[in-house]
Short mmCIF file of N, CA and C in Angstrom, two decimals:
data_model
loop_
_atom_site.label_atom_id
_atom_site.label_comp_id
_atom_site.label_asym_id
_atom_site.label_seq_id
_atom_site.Cartn_x
_atom_site.Cartn_y
_atom_site.Cartn_z
N GLN A 3 -7.09 20.00 -0.53
CA GLN A 3 -6.59 19.15 -1.62
C GLN A 3 -5.99 17.88 -1.02
N VAL A 4 -6.45 16.75 -1.52
CA VAL A 4 -5.96 15.47 -1.01
C VAL A 4 -4.60 15.15 -1.64
N GLN A 5 -3.68 14.72 -0.80
CA GLN A 5 -2.36 14.27 -1.29
C GLN A 5 -1.98 12.98 -0.59
N LEU A 6 -1.41 12.08 -1.35
CA LEU A 6 -0.85 10.84 -0.81
C LEU A 6 0.60 10.77 -1.29
N VAL A 7 1.54 10.67 -0.37
CA VAL A 7 2.94 10.65 -0.73
C VAL A 7 3.60 9.41 -0.13
N GLU A 8 4.03 8.52 -1.04
CA GLU A 8 4.67 7.28 -0.60
C GLU A 8 6.18 7.47 -0.48
N SER A 9 6.78 6.65 0.36
CA SER A 9 8.24 6.62 0.49
C SER A 9 8.64 5.27 1.08
N GLY A 10 9.93 5.00 1.08
CA GLY A 10 10.45 3.79 1.70
C GLY A 10 10.88 2.71 0.72
N GLY A 11 10.56 2.89 -0.56
CA GLY A 11 11.00 1.90 -1.53
C GLY A 11 12.51 1.90 -1.68
N ASP A 12 13.06 0.76 -2.07
CA ASP A 12 14.51 0.64 -2.14
C ASP A 12 14.86 -0.59 -2.97
N SER A 13 16.15 -0.72 -3.27
CA SER A 13 16.68 -1.93 -3.90
C SER A 13 17.31 -2.77 -2.80
N VAL A 14 16.82 -3.99 -2.63
CA VAL A 14 17.28 -4.83 -1.53
C VAL A 14 17.54 -6.25 -2.02
N GLN A 15 18.24 -7.00 -1.19
CA GLN A 15 18.49 -8.41 -1.48
C GLN A 15 17.29 -9.24 -1.02
N ALA A 16 17.08 -10.35 -1.69
CA ALA A 16 16.04 -11.28 -1.27
C ALA A 16 16.26 -11.68 0.18
N GLY A 17 15.15 -11.80 0.90
CA GLY A 17 15.22 -12.14 2.31
C GLY A 17 15.19 -10.95 3.24
N GLY A 18 15.40 -9.76 2.68
CA GLY A 18 15.39 -8.55 3.49
C GLY A 18 13.99 -8.06 3.78
N SER A 19 13.91 -6.89 4.42
CA SER A 19 12.63 -6.30 4.81
C SER A 19 12.61 -4.83 4.42
N LEU A 20 11.41 -4.33 4.22
CA LEU A 20 11.21 -2.92 3.96
C LEU A 20 9.93 -2.47 4.65
N ARG A 21 9.89 -1.19 5.01
CA ARG A 21 8.65 -0.60 5.48
C ARG A 21 8.33 0.60 4.60
N LEU A 22 7.24 0.51 3.91
CA LEU A 22 6.78 1.60 3.06
C LEU A 22 5.85 2.50 3.86
N SER A 23 5.89 3.79 3.56
CA SER A 23 5.04 4.76 4.24
C SER A 23 4.22 5.55 3.22
N CYS A 24 3.05 5.97 3.63
CA CYS A 24 2.20 6.82 2.79
C CYS A 24 1.61 7.90 3.69
N VAL A 25 2.08 9.11 3.51
CA VAL A 25 1.58 10.23 4.30
C VAL A 25 0.38 10.83 3.56
N VAL A 26 -0.71 10.96 4.29
CA VAL A 26 -1.98 11.42 3.71
C VAL A 26 -2.32 12.81 4.25
N SER A 27 -2.79 13.67 3.37
CA SER A 27 -3.24 14.99 3.80
C SER A 27 -4.48 15.38 3.02
N GLY A 28 -5.26 16.29 3.61
CA GLY A 28 -6.43 16.81 2.91
C GLY A 28 -7.75 16.19 3.31
N PHE A 29 -7.72 15.20 4.19
CA PHE A 29 -8.97 14.60 4.68
C PHE A 29 -9.30 15.20 6.04
N SER A 30 -10.58 15.49 6.25
CA SER A 30 -11.00 16.03 7.54
C SER A 30 -11.24 14.92 8.55
N ASP A 31 -11.41 13.72 8.07
CA ASP A 31 -11.69 12.56 8.93
C ASP A 31 -10.68 11.47 8.62
N SER A 32 -10.05 10.92 9.65
CA SER A 32 -9.05 9.87 9.43
C SER A 32 -9.70 8.51 9.17
N ARG A 33 -11.03 8.43 9.34
CA ARG A 33 -11.70 7.15 9.15
C ARG A 33 -12.06 6.97 7.69
N ILE A 34 -11.07 6.59 6.93
CA ILE A 34 -11.25 6.33 5.51
C ILE A 34 -10.62 5.00 5.16
N TRP A 35 -11.14 4.35 4.15
CA TRP A 35 -10.51 3.15 3.64
C TRP A 35 -9.21 3.54 2.95
N MET A 36 -8.18 2.72 3.19
CA MET A 36 -6.91 2.93 2.51
C MET A 36 -6.34 1.57 2.12
N ALA A 37 -5.46 1.59 1.15
CA ALA A 37 -4.93 0.33 0.65
C ALA A 37 -3.57 0.52 0.00
N TRP A 38 -2.87 -0.58 -0.13
CA TRP A 38 -1.63 -0.65 -0.91
C TRP A 38 -1.87 -1.54 -2.12
N PHE A 39 -1.39 -1.07 -3.26
CA PHE A 39 -1.42 -1.84 -4.50
C PHE A 39 0.02 -1.93 -5.01
N ARG A 40 0.24 -2.84 -5.94
CA ARG A 40 1.55 -2.90 -6.58
C ARG A 40 1.38 -3.25 -8.05
N GLN A 41 2.34 -2.81 -8.84
CA GLN A 41 2.33 -3.10 -10.26
C GLN A 41 3.73 -3.47 -10.71
N ALA A 42 3.87 -4.73 -11.10
CA ALA A 42 5.15 -5.20 -11.60
C ALA A 42 5.23 -4.91 -13.10
N PRO A 43 6.44 -4.83 -13.65
CA PRO A 43 6.60 -4.55 -15.08
C PRO A 43 5.82 -5.55 -15.92
N GLY A 44 5.01 -5.04 -16.84
CA GLY A 44 4.26 -5.90 -17.74
C GLY A 44 3.03 -6.55 -17.14
N LYS A 45 2.71 -6.20 -15.91
CA LYS A 45 1.56 -6.81 -15.24
C LYS A 45 0.55 -5.76 -14.82
N GLU A 46 -0.66 -6.21 -14.54
CA GLU A 46 -1.69 -5.31 -14.06
C GLU A 46 -1.45 -4.95 -12.60
N ARG A 47 -1.97 -3.78 -12.22
CA ARG A 47 -1.89 -3.38 -10.82
C ARG A 47 -2.76 -4.32 -9.99
N GLU A 48 -2.23 -4.74 -8.84
CA GLU A 48 -2.96 -5.67 -8.00
C GLU A 48 -3.02 -5.17 -6.56
N GLY A 49 -4.12 -5.48 -5.89
CA GLY A 49 -4.27 -5.10 -4.50
C GLY A 49 -3.40 -5.98 -3.62
N VAL A 50 -2.76 -5.36 -2.63
CA VAL A 50 -1.90 -6.07 -1.71
C VAL A 50 -2.57 -6.19 -0.34
N ALA A 51 -2.98 -5.04 0.21
CA ALA A 51 -3.59 -5.02 1.54
C ALA A 51 -4.44 -3.77 1.68
N CYS A 52 -5.45 -3.84 2.54
CA CYS A 52 -6.33 -2.69 2.76
C CYS A 52 -6.59 -2.54 4.26
N PHE A 53 -7.05 -1.33 4.64
CA PHE A 53 -7.23 -1.06 6.06
C PHE A 53 -8.33 -0.05 6.28
N TYR A 54 -9.20 -0.37 7.26
CA TYR A 54 -10.15 0.62 7.75
C TYR A 54 -10.01 0.64 9.27
N THR A 55 -10.73 -0.23 9.95
CA THR A 55 -10.45 -0.43 11.36
C THR A 55 -9.67 -1.71 11.58
N ALA A 56 -9.61 -2.53 10.55
CA ALA A 56 -8.85 -3.77 10.58
C ALA A 56 -8.23 -3.98 9.21
N ALA A 57 -7.31 -4.93 9.14
CA ALA A 57 -6.56 -5.16 7.91
C ALA A 57 -7.17 -6.29 7.09
N GLY A 58 -7.00 -6.17 5.77
CA GLY A 58 -7.36 -7.24 4.86
C GLY A 58 -6.21 -7.44 3.89
N TYR A 59 -6.02 -8.66 3.45
CA TYR A 59 -4.87 -8.98 2.61
C TYR A 59 -5.30 -9.79 1.39
N ALA A 60 -4.54 -9.61 0.32
CA ALA A 60 -4.75 -10.44 -0.86
C ALA A 60 -4.35 -11.88 -0.53
N ASP A 61 -5.02 -12.80 -1.18
CA ASP A 61 -4.71 -14.22 -0.96
C ASP A 61 -3.22 -14.47 -1.19
N GLY A 62 -2.61 -15.19 -0.28
CA GLY A 62 -1.22 -15.58 -0.44
C GLY A 62 -0.20 -14.57 0.07
N LEU A 63 -0.66 -13.37 0.46
CA LEU A 63 0.29 -12.36 0.91
C LEU A 63 0.28 -12.16 2.42
N LYS A 64 -0.78 -12.58 3.08
CA LYS A 64 -0.80 -12.45 4.53
C LYS A 64 0.30 -13.30 5.12
N GLY A 65 1.04 -12.73 6.08
CA GLY A 65 2.16 -13.44 6.67
C GLY A 65 3.45 -12.70 6.42
N ARG A 66 3.71 -12.34 5.15
CA ARG A 66 4.90 -11.55 4.85
C ARG A 66 4.61 -10.05 4.79
N PHE A 67 3.35 -9.70 4.59
CA PHE A 67 2.95 -8.30 4.46
C PHE A 67 2.11 -7.90 5.67
N THR A 68 2.39 -6.72 6.22
CA THR A 68 1.61 -6.20 7.33
C THR A 68 1.25 -4.75 7.05
N ILE A 69 -0.04 -4.46 7.00
CA ILE A 69 -0.51 -3.09 6.80
C ILE A 69 -0.92 -2.52 8.15
N SER A 70 -0.62 -1.26 8.36
CA SER A 70 -1.02 -0.60 9.60
C SER A 70 -1.20 0.89 9.35
N LYS A 71 -1.85 1.56 10.31
CA LYS A 71 -2.13 2.99 10.12
C LYS A 71 -1.92 3.71 11.43
N ASP A 72 -1.25 4.84 11.37
CA ASP A 72 -1.05 5.70 12.52
C ASP A 72 -1.85 6.97 12.26
N ASN A 73 -3.03 7.07 12.88
CA ASN A 73 -3.89 8.22 12.62
C ASN A 73 -3.28 9.53 13.12
N ALA A 74 -2.50 9.45 14.18
CA ALA A 74 -1.87 10.66 14.72
C ALA A 74 -0.87 11.25 13.73
N LYS A 75 -0.26 10.38 12.93
CA LYS A 75 0.73 10.83 11.94
C LYS A 75 0.16 10.87 10.53
N ASN A 76 -1.13 10.54 10.39
CA ASN A 76 -1.77 10.51 9.07
C ASN A 76 -0.96 9.66 8.09
N THR A 77 -0.50 8.53 8.56
CA THR A 77 0.40 7.70 7.76
C THR A 77 -0.07 6.25 7.73
N LEU A 78 -0.06 5.70 6.51
CA LEU A 78 -0.34 4.29 6.29
C LEU A 78 0.99 3.60 6.03
N TYR A 79 1.17 2.42 6.60
CA TYR A 79 2.42 1.67 6.43
C TYR A 79 2.17 0.32 5.78
N LEU A 80 3.22 -0.17 5.12
CA LEU A 80 3.22 -1.54 4.63
C LEU A 80 4.59 -2.12 4.93
N GLU A 81 4.63 -3.08 5.82
CA GLU A 81 5.88 -3.77 6.12
C GLU A 81 5.92 -5.06 5.32
N ILE A 82 7.04 -5.27 4.65
CA ILE A 82 7.22 -6.46 3.83
C ILE A 82 8.45 -7.20 4.33
N ASN A 83 8.25 -8.43 4.75
CA ASN A 83 9.35 -9.26 5.26
C ASN A 83 9.67 -10.38 4.29
N ARG A 84 10.87 -10.94 4.44
CA ARG A 84 11.32 -12.06 3.59
C ARG A 84 11.05 -11.73 2.12
N LEU A 85 11.56 -10.60 1.69
CA LEU A 85 11.32 -10.14 0.33
C LEU A 85 11.80 -11.14 -0.71
N LYS A 86 11.03 -11.23 -1.78
CA LYS A 86 11.33 -12.14 -2.88
C LYS A 86 11.49 -11.33 -4.17
N PRO A 87 12.22 -11.84 -5.15
CA PRO A 87 12.33 -11.10 -6.42
C PRO A 87 10.98 -10.80 -7.05
N GLU A 88 10.01 -11.67 -6.84
CA GLU A 88 8.67 -11.44 -7.42
C GLU A 88 7.90 -10.32 -6.72
N ASP A 89 8.45 -9.79 -5.63
CA ASP A 89 7.86 -8.62 -4.99
C ASP A 89 8.28 -7.32 -5.68
N THR A 90 9.20 -7.42 -6.63
CA THR A 90 9.65 -6.24 -7.35
C THR A 90 8.48 -5.59 -8.08
N ALA A 91 8.23 -4.32 -7.78
CA ALA A 91 7.08 -3.61 -8.34
C ALA A 91 7.11 -2.16 -7.88
N MET A 92 6.27 -1.35 -8.51
CA MET A 92 5.96 -0.04 -7.98
C MET A 92 4.80 -0.23 -7.02
N TYR A 93 4.96 0.31 -5.82
CA TYR A 93 3.93 0.16 -4.80
C TYR A 93 3.19 1.50 -4.64
N TYR A 94 1.87 1.42 -4.69
CA TYR A 94 1.02 2.61 -4.64
C TYR A 94 0.12 2.57 -3.42
N CYS A 95 -0.12 3.75 -2.88
CA CYS A 95 -1.06 3.95 -1.80
C CYS A 95 -2.36 4.51 -2.41
N ALA A 96 -3.50 4.08 -1.89
CA ALA A 96 -4.78 4.56 -2.39
C ALA A 96 -5.68 4.88 -1.20
N ALA A 97 -6.62 5.82 -1.40
CA ALA A 97 -7.47 6.24 -0.29
C ALA A 97 -8.88 6.60 -0.75
N GLU A 98 -9.77 6.49 0.18
CA GLU A 98 -11.19 6.83 0.10
C GLU A 98 -11.98 5.98 -0.87
N SER A 99 -12.73 5.08 -0.28
CA SER A 99 -13.51 4.14 -1.07
C SER A 99 -14.77 4.78 -1.62
N ARG A 100 -15.10 4.38 -2.85
CA ARG A 100 -16.40 4.76 -3.43
C ARG A 100 -17.29 3.54 -3.50
N GLY A 101 -16.93 2.53 -2.69
CA GLY A 101 -17.73 1.30 -2.64
C GLY A 101 -17.08 0.23 -3.48
N GLY A 102 -17.23 -1.01 -3.05
CA GLY A 102 -16.64 -2.12 -3.77
C GLY A 102 -15.61 -2.83 -2.92
N SER A 103 -14.95 -3.80 -3.54
CA SER A 103 -13.94 -4.57 -2.83
C SER A 103 -12.78 -3.67 -2.40
N CYS A 104 -12.28 -3.87 -1.20
CA CYS A 104 -11.20 -3.01 -0.70
C CYS A 104 -9.88 -3.29 -1.40
N LEU A 105 -9.80 -4.35 -2.21
CA LEU A 105 -8.58 -4.65 -2.94
C LEU A 105 -8.76 -4.46 -4.44
N SER A 106 -9.78 -3.73 -4.82
CA SER A 106 -10.03 -3.45 -6.23
C SER A 106 -9.61 -2.02 -6.55
N GLN A 107 -8.89 -1.85 -7.66
CA GLN A 107 -8.44 -0.50 -8.06
C GLN A 107 -9.58 0.49 -8.17
N SER A 108 -10.67 0.04 -8.74
CA SER A 108 -11.78 0.95 -9.05
C SER A 108 -12.46 1.47 -7.80
N THR A 109 -12.15 0.91 -6.66
CA THR A 109 -12.76 1.32 -5.40
C THR A 109 -12.29 2.69 -4.93
N TYR A 110 -11.07 3.07 -5.29
CA TYR A 110 -10.43 4.22 -4.66
C TYR A 110 -10.42 5.48 -5.51
N LYS A 111 -10.65 6.60 -4.82
CA LYS A 111 -10.70 7.90 -5.49
C LYS A 111 -9.32 8.51 -5.67
N TYR A 112 -8.45 8.32 -4.69
CA TYR A 112 -7.18 9.04 -4.68
C TYR A 112 -6.00 8.07 -4.65
N TRP A 113 -4.94 8.47 -5.36
CA TRP A 113 -3.74 7.64 -5.49
C TRP A 113 -2.48 8.47 -5.31
N GLY A 114 -1.45 7.80 -4.78
CA GLY A 114 -0.14 8.42 -4.73
C GLY A 114 0.63 8.12 -6.01
N GLN A 115 1.86 8.63 -6.08
CA GLN A 115 2.69 8.46 -7.27
C GLN A 115 3.48 7.16 -7.25
N GLY A 116 3.57 6.52 -6.12
CA GLY A 116 4.25 5.24 -6.04
C GLY A 116 5.65 5.31 -5.51
N THR A 117 6.13 4.19 -5.00
CA THR A 117 7.50 4.05 -4.54
C THR A 117 8.01 2.69 -5.03
N GLN A 118 9.22 2.68 -5.60
CA GLN A 118 9.74 1.49 -6.26
C GLN A 118 10.43 0.55 -5.28
N VAL A 119 10.04 -0.71 -5.37
CA VAL A 119 10.71 -1.77 -4.61
C VAL A 119 11.35 -2.72 -5.62
N THR A 120 12.65 -2.94 -5.48
CA THR A 120 13.37 -3.85 -6.36
C THR A 120 14.10 -4.87 -5.49
N VAL A 121 13.85 -6.14 -5.76
CA VAL A 121 14.43 -7.21 -4.96
C VAL A 121 15.31 -8.07 -5.85
N SER A 122 16.57 -8.20 -5.50
CA SER A 122 17.50 -9.00 -6.28
C SER A 122 17.78 -10.31 -5.57
N SER A 123 18.04 -11.34 -6.38
CA SER A 123 18.27 -12.68 -5.80
C SER A 123 19.72 -12.89 -5.45
#
């Protein structure tokens, strides 16, 4: 059974940093597409970053966001620096592509429950 469990979300001041984690279980092969999405209140879920053997980022987010993966720990990370109030959202981890853009929701078969990031000014 595939499980994705996110953690690391918090309430922080603007300018701070956070590292989100997503522990993955149930896959026999660590070579799977994975990604981070976020959904702010009243907005659609949007792709933030994706990873297979290399990272990909949504336009405008590269620089403050860094996605990485530790296969030994079965964990996907998202580091967010210089946090802004507009980064406030629920952040979701997704895994296993069924084809398509790596930053598209419809690409992924499995999802975690999310971890909340709240940034105050």
